[in-house]
Short mmCIF file of C-alpha atoms in Angstrom, two decimals:
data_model
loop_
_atom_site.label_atom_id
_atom_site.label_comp_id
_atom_site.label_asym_id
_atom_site.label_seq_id
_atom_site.Cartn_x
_atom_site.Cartn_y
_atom_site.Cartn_z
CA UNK A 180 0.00 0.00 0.00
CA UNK A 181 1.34 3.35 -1.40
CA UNK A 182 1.78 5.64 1.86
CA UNK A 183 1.21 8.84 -0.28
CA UNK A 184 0.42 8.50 -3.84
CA UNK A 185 -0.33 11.49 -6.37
CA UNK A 186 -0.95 11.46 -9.37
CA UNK A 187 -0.09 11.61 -12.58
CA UNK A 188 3.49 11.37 -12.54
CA UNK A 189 4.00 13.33 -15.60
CA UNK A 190 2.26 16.12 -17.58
CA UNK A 191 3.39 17.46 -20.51
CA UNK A 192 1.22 20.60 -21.64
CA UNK A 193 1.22 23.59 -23.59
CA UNK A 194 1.55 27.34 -22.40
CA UNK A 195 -1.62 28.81 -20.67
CA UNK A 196 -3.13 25.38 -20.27
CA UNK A 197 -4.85 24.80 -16.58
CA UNK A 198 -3.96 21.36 -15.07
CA UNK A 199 -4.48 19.53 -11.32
CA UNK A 200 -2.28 17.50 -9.23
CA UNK A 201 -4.18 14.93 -7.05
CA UNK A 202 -2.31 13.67 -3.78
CA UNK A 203 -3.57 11.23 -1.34
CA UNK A 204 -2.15 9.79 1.98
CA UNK A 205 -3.33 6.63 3.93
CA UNK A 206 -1.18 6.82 7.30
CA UNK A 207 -3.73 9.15 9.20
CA UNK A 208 -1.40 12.50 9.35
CA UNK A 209 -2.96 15.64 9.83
CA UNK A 210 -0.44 18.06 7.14
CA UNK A 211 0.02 17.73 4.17
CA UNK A 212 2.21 19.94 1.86
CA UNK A 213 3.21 20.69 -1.46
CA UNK A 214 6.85 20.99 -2.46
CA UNK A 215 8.44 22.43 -5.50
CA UNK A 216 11.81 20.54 -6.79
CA UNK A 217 13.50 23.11 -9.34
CA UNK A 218 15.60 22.16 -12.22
CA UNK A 219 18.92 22.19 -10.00
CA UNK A 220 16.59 20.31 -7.23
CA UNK A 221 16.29 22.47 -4.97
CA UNK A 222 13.21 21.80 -2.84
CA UNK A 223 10.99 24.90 -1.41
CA UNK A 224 8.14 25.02 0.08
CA UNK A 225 4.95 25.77 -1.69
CA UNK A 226 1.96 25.23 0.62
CA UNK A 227 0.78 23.16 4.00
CA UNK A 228 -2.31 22.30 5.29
CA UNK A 229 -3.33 21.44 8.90
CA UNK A 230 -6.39 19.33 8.76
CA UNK A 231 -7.94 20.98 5.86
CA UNK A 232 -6.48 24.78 6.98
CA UNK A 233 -3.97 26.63 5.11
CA UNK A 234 -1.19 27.23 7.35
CA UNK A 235 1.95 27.97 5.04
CA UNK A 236 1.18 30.00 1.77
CA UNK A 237 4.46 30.75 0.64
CA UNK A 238 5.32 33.36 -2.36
CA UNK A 239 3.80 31.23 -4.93
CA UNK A 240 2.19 33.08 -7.87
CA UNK A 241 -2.31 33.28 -7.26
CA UNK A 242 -2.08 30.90 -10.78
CA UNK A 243 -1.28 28.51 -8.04
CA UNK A 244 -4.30 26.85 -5.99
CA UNK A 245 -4.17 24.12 -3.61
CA UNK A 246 -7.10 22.54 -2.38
CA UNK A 247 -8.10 20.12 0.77
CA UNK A 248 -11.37 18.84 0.51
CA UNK A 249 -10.35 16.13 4.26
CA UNK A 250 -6.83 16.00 6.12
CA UNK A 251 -5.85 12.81 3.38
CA UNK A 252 -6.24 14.40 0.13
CA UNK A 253 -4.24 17.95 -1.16
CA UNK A 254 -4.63 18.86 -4.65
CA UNK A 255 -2.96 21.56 -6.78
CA UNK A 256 -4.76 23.12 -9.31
CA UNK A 257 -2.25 25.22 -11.65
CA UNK A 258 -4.03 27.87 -14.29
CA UNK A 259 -2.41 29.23 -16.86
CA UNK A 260 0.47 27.34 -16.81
CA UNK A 261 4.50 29.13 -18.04
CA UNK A 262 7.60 27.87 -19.19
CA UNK A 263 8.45 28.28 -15.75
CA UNK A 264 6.14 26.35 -14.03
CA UNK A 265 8.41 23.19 -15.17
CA UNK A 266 9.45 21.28 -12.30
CA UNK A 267 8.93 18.63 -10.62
CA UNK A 268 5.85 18.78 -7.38
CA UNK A 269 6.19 17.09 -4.68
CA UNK A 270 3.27 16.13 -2.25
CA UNK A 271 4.07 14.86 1.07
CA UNK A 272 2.54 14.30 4.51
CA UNK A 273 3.56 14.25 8.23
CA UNK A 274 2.75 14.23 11.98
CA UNK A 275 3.51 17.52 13.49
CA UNK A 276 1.82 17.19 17.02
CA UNK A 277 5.17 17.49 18.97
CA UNK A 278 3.86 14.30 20.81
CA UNK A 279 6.47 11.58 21.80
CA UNK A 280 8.25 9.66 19.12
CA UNK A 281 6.95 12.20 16.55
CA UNK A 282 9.77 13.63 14.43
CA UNK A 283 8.43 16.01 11.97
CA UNK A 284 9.48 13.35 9.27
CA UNK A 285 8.12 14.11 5.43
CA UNK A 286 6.69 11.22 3.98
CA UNK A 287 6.65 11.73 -0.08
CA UNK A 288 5.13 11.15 -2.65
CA UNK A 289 6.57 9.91 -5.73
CA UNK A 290 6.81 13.46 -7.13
CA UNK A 291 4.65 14.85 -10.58
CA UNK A 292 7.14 15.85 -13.33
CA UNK A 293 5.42 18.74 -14.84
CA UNK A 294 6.64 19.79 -18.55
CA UNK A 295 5.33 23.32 -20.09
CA UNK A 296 6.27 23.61 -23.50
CA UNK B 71 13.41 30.35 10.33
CA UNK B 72 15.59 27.88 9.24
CA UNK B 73 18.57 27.62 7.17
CA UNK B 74 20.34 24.57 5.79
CA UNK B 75 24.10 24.60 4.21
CA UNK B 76 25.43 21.84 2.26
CA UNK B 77 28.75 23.17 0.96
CA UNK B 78 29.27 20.05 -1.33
CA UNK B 79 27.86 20.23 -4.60
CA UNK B 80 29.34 17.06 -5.73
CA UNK B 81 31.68 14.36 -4.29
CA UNK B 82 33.21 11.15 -6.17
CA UNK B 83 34.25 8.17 -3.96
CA UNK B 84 35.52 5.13 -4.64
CA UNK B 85 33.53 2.11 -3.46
CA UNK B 86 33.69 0.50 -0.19
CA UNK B 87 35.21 3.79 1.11
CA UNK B 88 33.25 6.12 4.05
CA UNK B 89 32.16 9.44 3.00
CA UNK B 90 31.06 12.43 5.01
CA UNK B 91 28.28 14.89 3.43
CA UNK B 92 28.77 18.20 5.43
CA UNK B 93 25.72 20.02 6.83
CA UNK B 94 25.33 22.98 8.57
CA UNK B 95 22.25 25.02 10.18
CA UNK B 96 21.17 27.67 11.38
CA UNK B 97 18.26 28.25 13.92
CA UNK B 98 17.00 30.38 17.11
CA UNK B 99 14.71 27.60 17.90
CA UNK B 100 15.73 25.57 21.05
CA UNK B 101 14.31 22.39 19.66
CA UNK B 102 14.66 21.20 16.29
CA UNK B 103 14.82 18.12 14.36
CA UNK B 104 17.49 17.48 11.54
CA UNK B 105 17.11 14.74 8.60
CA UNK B 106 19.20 13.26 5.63
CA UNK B 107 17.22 12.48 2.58
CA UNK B 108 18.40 10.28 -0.28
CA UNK B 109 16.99 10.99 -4.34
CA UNK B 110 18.19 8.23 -6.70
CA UNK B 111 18.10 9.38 -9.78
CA UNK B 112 14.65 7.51 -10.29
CA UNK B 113 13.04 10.89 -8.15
CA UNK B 114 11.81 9.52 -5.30
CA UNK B 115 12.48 10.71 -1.10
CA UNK B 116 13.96 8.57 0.77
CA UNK B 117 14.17 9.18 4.65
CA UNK B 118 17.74 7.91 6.02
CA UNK B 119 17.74 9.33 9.43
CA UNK B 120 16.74 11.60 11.79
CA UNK B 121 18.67 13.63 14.99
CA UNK B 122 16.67 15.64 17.47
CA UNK B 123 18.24 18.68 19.39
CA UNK B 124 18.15 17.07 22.90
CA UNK B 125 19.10 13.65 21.27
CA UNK B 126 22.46 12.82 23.18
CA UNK B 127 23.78 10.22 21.19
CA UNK B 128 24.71 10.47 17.13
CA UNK B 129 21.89 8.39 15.56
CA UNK B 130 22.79 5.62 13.65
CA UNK B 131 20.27 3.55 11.03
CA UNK B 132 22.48 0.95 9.57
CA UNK B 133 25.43 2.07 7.44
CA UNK B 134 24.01 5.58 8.06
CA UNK B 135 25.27 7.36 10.97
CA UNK B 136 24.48 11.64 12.08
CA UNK B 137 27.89 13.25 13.52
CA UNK B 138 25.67 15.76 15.35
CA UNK B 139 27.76 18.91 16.43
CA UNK B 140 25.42 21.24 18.45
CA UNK B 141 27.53 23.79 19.28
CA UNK B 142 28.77 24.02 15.58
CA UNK B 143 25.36 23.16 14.48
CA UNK B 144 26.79 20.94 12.20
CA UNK B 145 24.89 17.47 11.33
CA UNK B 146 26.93 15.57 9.01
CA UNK B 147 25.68 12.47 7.57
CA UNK B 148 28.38 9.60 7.38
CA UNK B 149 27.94 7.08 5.04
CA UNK B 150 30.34 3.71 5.92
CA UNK B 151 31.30 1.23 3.18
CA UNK B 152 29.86 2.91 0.19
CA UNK B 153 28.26 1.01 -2.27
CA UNK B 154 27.94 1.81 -6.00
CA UNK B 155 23.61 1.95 -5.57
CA UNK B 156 24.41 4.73 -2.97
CA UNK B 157 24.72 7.37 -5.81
CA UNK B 158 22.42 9.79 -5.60
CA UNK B 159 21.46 13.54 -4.28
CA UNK B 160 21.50 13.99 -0.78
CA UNK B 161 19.95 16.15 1.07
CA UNK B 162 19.92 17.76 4.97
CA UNK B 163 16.85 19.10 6.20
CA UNK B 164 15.53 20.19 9.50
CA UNK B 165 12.50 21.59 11.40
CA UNK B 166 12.12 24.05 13.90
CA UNK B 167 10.24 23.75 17.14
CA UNK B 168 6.46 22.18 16.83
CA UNK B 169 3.93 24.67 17.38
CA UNK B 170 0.43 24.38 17.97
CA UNK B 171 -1.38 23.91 14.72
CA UNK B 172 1.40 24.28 13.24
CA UNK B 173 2.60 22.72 9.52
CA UNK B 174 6.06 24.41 8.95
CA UNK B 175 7.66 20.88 7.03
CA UNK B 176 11.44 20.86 6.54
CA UNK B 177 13.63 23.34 5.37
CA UNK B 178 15.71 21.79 2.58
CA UNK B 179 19.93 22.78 1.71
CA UNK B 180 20.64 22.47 -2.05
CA UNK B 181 21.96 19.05 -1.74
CA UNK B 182 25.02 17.28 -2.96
CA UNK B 183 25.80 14.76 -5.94
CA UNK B 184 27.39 11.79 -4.80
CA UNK B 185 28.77 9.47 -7.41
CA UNK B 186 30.45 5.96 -5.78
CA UNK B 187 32.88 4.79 -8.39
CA UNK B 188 33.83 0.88 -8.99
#
């Protein structure tokens, strides 16, 4: 059983298309975030949610619109999609409680490789 | 906030040797978490291993072990024995103190290319 899936892997699209990113996770955390991985893979924060509320909303252009309809699904909904936009999104989930034996850890997903052309 | 430094942007070892992957961070918080992540070049996170600020001892997971340097605030990940399927990028990360409703993730450094050569 997948921990945290999303899909699709890859999406290759055209300039000023509008496309989603679906992420699910079975282990019963309460955040979820999305993650950007850059073409030199850097990793940077996009956006986490705390049982359905938006807690982190970093500087991510408004084209950009997550959505979390329970605490195990986070979608990203991307409109108008740029050159720029090409990278590869990472969803990922984790238990942030600060009770005993909880880390912080980020579980991931196996990343979306998005291609604008 | 956090900030993660990993000074290495690529290191080439020969197999069966240890290699060190330098870390550094910086934080005000008085209790944070640090973590090594390893990306094959098939894309996906893997956790290796985690060190908490009031952990005493270096953790260990395996051929993985965390030199943990609090006063430095260094967190080096040692790697013993290298083997050839332990190229990839990898990367530090840490978190700051949990808060209360709070959903900060990891902070990420830029990572480092490790290539183990026969």
């Amino acid at each position: 059983d997948t921990a945290v899936s999303q899909t699709p892997k890859y999406l290759v699209t055209q300039m000023g298309n509008d496309k989603s990113i679906k992420c699910e996770q079975n282990l019963g955390h309460d955040t979820m975030y999305w993650y950007k991985q850059d073409s030199k893979k850097f990793l940077k924060i996009m956006f986490s949610y705390n049982n359905k509320e938006l807690i982190i909303n970093e500087t991510v252009p408004n084209r950009f619109s997550p959505k979390s309809p329970d605490k195990a699904h986070l979608n990203l909904h991307i409109n108008s999609l740029e050159l720029g936009d090409s990278a590869v999104y990472f969803c990922a989930s984790s238990q942030d409680r600060g009770l005993a034996g909880e880390t912080g850890e980020l579980f991931f997903g196996e990343g979306s490789r998005l291609t604008v052309l | 906030a956090q900030k993660i430094t990993q000074t290495q942007p690529g290191m080439f070892v020969q197999e069966k040797e240890a290699v060190t992957l330098d870390c550094t961070y910086d934080t005000s918080d008085q209790s944070y978490g640090l973590f090594w992540y390893k990306q094959p070049s098939s894309g996906e996170m893997i956790f290796l291993i985690y060190q908490g600020s009031y952990d005493e001892q270096n953790a260990t997971e395996g051929r993985y072990s965390l030199n943990f340097q609090k006063a430095r605030k260094s967190a080096n990940l040692v790697i013993s024995a290298s083997q050839l399927g332990d190229s990839a990028m990898y990367f530090c990360a840490m978190r700051g103190e949990f808060k209360r409703g709070g959903a900060d993730g990891l902070t990420f450094g830029k990572g480092t290319h490790l290539i183990i050569q026969p």
